[in-house]
Short mmCIF file of C-alpha atoms and ligand atoms in Angstrom, two decimals:
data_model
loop_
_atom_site.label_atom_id
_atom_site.label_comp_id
_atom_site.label_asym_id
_atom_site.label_seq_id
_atom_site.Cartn_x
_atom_site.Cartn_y
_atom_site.Cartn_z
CA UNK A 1232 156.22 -87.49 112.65
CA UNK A 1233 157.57 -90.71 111.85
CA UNK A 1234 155.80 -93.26 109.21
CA UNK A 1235 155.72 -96.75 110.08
CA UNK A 1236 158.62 -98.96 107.40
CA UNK A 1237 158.14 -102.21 107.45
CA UNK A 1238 161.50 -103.25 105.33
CA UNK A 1239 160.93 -107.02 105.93
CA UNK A 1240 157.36 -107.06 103.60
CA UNK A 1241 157.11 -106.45 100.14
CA UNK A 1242 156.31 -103.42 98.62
CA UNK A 1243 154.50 -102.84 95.58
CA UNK A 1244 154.38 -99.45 94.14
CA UNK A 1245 152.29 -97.95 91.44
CA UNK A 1246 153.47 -94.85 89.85
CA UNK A 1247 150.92 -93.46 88.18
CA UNK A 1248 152.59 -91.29 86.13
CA UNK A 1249 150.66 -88.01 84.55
CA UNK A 1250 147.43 -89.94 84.22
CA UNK A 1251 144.03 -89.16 85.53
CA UNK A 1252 142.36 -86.88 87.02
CA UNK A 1253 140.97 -86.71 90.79
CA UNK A 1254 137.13 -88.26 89.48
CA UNK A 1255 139.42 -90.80 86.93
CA UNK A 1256 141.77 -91.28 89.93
CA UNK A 1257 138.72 -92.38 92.59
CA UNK A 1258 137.41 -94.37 90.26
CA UNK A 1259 140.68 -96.70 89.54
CA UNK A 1260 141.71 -97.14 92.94
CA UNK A 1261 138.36 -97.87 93.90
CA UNK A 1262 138.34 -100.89 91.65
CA UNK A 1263 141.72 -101.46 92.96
CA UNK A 1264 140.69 -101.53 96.73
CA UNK A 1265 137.71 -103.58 95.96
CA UNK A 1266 140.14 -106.23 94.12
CA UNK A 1267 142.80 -106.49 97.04
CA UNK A 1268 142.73 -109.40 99.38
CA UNK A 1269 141.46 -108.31 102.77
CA UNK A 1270 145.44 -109.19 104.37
CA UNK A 1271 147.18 -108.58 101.07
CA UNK A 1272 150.84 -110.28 100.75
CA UNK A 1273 152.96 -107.13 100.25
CA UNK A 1274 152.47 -103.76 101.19
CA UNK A 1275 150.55 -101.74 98.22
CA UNK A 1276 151.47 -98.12 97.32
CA UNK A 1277 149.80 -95.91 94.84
CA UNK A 1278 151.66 -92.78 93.21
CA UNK A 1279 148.99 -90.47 91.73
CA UNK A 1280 149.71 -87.21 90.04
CA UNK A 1281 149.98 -84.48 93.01
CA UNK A 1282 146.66 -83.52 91.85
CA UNK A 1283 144.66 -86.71 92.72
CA UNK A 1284 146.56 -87.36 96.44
CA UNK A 1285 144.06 -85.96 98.00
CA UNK A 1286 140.51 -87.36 96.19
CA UNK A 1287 142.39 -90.75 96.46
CA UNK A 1288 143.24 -90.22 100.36
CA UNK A 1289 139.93 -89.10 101.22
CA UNK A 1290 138.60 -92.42 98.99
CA UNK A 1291 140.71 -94.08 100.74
CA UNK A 1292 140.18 -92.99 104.51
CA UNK A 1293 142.41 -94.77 105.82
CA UNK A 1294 142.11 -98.04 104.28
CA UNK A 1295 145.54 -99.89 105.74
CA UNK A 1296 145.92 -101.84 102.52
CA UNK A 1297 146.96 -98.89 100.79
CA UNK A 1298 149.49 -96.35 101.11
CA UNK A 1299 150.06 -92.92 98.84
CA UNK A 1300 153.22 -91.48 97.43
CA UNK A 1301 154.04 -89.01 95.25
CA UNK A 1302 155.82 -89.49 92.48
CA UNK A 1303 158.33 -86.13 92.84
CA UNK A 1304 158.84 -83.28 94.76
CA UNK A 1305 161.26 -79.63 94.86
CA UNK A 1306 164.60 -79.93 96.78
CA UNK A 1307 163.47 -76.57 98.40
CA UNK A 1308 160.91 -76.31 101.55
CA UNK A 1309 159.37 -73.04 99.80
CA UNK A 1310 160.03 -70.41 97.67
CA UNK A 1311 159.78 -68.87 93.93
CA UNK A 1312 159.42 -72.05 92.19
CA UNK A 1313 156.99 -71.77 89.62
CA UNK A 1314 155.10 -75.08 89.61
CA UNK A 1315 156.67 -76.68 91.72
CA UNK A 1316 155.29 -78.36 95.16
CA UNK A 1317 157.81 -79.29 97.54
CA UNK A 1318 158.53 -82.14 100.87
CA UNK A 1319 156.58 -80.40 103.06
CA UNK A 1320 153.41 -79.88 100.58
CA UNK A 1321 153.25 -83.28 100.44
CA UNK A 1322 153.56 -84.27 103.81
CA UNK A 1323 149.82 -84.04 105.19
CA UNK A 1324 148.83 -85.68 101.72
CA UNK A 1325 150.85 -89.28 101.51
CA UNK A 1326 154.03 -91.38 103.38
CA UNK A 1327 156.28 -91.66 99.99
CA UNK A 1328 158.08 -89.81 97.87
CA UNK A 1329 159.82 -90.89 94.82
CA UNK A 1330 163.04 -89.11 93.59
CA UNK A 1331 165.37 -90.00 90.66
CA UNK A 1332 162.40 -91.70 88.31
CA UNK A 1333 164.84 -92.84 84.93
CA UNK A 1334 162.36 -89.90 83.35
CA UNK A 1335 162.78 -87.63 85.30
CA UNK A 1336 166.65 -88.04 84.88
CA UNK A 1337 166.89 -88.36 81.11
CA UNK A 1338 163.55 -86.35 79.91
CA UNK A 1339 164.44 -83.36 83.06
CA UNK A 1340 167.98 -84.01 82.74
CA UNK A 1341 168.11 -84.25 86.71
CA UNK A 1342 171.31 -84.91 87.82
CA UNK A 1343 172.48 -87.41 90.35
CA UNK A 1344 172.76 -83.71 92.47
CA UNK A 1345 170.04 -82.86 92.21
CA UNK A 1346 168.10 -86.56 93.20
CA UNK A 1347 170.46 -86.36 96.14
CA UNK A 1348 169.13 -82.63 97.05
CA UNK A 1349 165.63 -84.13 96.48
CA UNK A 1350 165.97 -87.24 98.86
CA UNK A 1351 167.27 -84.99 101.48
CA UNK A 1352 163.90 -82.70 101.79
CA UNK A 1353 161.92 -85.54 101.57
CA UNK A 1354 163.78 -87.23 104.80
CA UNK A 1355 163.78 -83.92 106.12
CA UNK A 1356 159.71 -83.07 105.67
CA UNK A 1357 159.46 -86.44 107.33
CA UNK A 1358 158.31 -88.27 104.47
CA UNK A 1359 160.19 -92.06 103.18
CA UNK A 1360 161.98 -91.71 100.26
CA UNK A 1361 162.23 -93.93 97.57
CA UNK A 1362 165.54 -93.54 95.03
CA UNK A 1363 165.27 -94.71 91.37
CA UNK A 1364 168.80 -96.10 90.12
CA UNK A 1365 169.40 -97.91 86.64
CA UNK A 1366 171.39 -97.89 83.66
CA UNK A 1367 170.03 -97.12 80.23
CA UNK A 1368 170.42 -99.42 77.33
CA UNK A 1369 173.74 -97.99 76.02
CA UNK A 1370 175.41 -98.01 79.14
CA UNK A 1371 174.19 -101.26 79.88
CA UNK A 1372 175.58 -102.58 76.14
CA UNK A 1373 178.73 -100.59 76.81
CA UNK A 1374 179.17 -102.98 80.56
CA UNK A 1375 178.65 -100.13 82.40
CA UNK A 1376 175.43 -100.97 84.50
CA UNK A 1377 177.28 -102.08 87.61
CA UNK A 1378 179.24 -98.29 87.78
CA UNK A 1379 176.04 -96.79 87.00
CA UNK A 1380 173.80 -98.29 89.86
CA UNK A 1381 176.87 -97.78 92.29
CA UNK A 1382 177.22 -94.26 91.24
CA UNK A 1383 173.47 -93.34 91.33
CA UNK A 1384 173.04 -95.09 94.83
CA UNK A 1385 175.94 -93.53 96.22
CA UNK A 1386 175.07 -90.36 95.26
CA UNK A 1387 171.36 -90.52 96.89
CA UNK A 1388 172.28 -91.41 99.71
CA UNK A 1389 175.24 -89.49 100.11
CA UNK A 1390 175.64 -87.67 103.33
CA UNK A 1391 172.37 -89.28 105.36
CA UNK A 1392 173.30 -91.06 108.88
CA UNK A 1393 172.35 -94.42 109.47
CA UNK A 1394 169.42 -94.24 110.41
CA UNK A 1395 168.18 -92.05 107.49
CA UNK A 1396 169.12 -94.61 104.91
CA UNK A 1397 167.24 -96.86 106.91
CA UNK A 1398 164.38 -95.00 106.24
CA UNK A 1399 165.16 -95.56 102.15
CA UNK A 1400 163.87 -97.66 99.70
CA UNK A 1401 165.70 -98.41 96.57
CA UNK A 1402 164.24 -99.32 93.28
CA UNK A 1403 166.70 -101.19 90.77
CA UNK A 1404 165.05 -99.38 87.35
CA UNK A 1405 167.00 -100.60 83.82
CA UNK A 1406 165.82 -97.69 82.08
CA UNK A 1407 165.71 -100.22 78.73
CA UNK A 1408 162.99 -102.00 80.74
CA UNK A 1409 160.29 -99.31 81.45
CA UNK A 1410 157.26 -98.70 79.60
CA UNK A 1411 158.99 -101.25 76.73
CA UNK A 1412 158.05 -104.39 77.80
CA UNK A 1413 161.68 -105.92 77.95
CA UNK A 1414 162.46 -107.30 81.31
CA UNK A 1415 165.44 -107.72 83.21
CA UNK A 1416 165.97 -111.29 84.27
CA UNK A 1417 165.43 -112.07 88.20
CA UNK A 1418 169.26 -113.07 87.86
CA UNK A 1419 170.00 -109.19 85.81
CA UNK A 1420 167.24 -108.17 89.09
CA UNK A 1421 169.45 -109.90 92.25
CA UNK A 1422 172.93 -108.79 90.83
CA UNK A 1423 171.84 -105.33 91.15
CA UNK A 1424 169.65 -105.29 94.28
CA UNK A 1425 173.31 -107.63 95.54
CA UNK A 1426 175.07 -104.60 94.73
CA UNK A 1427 172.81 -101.83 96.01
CA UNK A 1428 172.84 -103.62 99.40
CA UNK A 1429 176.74 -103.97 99.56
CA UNK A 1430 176.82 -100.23 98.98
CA UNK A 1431 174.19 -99.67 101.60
CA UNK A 1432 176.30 -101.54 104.13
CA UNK A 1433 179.49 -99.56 102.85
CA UNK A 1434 178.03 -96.82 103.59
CA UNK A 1435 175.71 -96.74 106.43
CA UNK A 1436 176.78 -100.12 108.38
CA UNK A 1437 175.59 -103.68 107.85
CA UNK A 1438 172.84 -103.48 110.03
CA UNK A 1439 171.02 -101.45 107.95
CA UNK A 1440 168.71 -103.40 105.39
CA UNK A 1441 166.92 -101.37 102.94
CA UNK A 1442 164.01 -102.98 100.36
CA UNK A 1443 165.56 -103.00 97.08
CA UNK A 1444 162.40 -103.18 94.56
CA UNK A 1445 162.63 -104.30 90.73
CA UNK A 1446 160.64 -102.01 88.06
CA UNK A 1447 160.55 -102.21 84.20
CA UNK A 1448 157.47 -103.69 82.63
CA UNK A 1449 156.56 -105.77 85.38
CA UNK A 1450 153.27 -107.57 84.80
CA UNK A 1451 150.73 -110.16 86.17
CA UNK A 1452 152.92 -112.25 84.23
CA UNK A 1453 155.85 -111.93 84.68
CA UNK A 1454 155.46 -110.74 88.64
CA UNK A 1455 155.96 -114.03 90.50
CA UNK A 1456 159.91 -114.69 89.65
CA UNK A 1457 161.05 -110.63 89.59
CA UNK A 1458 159.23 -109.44 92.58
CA UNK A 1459 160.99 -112.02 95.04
CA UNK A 1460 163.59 -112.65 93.10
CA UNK A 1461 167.15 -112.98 95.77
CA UNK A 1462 167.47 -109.72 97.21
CA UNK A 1463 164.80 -108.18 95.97
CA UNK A 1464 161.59 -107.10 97.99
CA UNK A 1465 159.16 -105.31 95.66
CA UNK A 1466 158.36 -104.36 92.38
CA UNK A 1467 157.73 -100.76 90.91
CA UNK A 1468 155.16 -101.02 88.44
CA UNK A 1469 154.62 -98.18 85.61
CA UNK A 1470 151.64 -98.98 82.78
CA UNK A 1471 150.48 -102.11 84.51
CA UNK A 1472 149.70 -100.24 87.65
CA UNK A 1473 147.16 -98.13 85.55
CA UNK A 1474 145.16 -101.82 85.14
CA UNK A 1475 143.20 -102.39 88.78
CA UNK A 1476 142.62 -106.38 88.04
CA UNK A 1477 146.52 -106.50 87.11
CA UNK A 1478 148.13 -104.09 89.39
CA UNK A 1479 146.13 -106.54 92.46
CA UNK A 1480 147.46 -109.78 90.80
CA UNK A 1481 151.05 -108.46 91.10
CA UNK A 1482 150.10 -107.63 94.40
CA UNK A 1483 148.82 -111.04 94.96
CA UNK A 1484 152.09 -112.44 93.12
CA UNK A 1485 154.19 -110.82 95.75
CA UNK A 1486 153.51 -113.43 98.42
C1 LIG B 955 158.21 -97.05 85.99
O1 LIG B 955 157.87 -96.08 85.36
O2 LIG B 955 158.72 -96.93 87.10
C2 LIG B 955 158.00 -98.36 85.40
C3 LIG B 955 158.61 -99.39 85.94
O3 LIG B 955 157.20 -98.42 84.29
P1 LIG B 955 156.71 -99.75 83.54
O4 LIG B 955 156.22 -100.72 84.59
O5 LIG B 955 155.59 -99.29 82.65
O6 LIG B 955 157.86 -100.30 82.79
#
């Protein structure tokens, strides 16, 4: 089956994280729904832990507002994987997946392999993908951010045809910037979303434009100049997401 991408609207993601359970879950995006504009100005994604997809679905029934992602998945279709829930486990349950999160790099050690491997069974189970890419604060002090968003793009998106990458979304992550409250400037934002589209075109042909979304403490505050800053078409939003009133006014920020 093929899910609808609309690559020319916003996109505002909220990962979750490992908060809530399905009754906390309901709850939250039920204040959520009830605080979103009727036609909202972006399109709005939630990323619950695996275990709330479905109680927030089946809140959700339907509701075109709002679409559900997951916020990781098992290169693998099946197999002996020991808590692990793969692509195609997902696929009745949400349209997004999320691969390469900055934690699940550094605190999982995944490797740019292995977010690669991971992209790949999410295309494959159907589902959109959306790659993580950003530099941590060292590599960032040491110049390197530029090589390290290259790299980690390339890598993702290595080996997919053009019209798989199409099917991508890319979110520009600093690593310094999540959960810390420091912010990239819309300027730090464009330069890398700038770059992540040149590499797109390198590699799957100029006519393929991907949404390249900003994350790292965005907030209702900050939300107007970083979510449409140039070349950028989104935000990915970590702790603020877990705030309904906030998560809708970067929502609403994102027209
Ligand atoms: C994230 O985890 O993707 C994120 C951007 O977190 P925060 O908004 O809390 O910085």
């Amino acid at each position: 089956m093929t899910r609808e991408l609309h690559p020319d609207r916003p996109l505002v993601a909220g990962n979750w994280k490992m908060n809530g359970t399905p009754a906390s879950a309901r709850v939250l995006v039920a204040e959520l729904v009830s605080r979103l504009a009727d036609r909202p100005p972006a399109e709005v994604l939630i990323l619950p832990p695996f275990t709330a997809l479905e109680a927030v679905g089946a809140f959700l029934g339907g509701d075109p507002r709002v679409r559900l992602g997951a916020q990781n998945c098992h290169w693998e279709p099946k197999g002996a994987f020991t808590g692990e829930i793969s692509a195609p486990m997902l696929e009745s349950l949400c349209d997004y997946v999320l691969v390469g999160h900055s934690e699940r790099r550094h605190l999982l050690g995944e490797s740019d392999e292995v977010v690669r491997r991971k992209l790949g069974a999410v295309l494959e189970a159907g589902l959109l993908p959306i790659l993580a890419v950003g530099e941590t604060g060292a590599e960032r002090e040491g110049g390197l951010t530029a090589e390290v968003v290259e790299r980690q793009t390339r890598a993702g998106l290595e080996g997919l045809s053009p019209s798989q990458v199409a099917l991508c979304t890319i979110a520009y992550e600093p690593v310094w910037a999540i959960g810390t409250g420091a912010t990239a400037t819309p300027e730090d934002a464009t330069t890398a979303a700038e770059l992540i589209h040149r590499v797109v075109a390198e590699m799957a042909g100029s006519a393929v434009v991907v949404r390249v979304l900003y994350g790292g403490s965005v907030t209702a505050a900050n939300a107007a100049s970083l979510v449409r800053a140039r070349g950028v078409m989104g935000a990915l939003v970590g702790g603020a997401s877990l705030k309904a009133e906030e998560f809708a006014a970067i929502v609403a920020a994102a027209g």
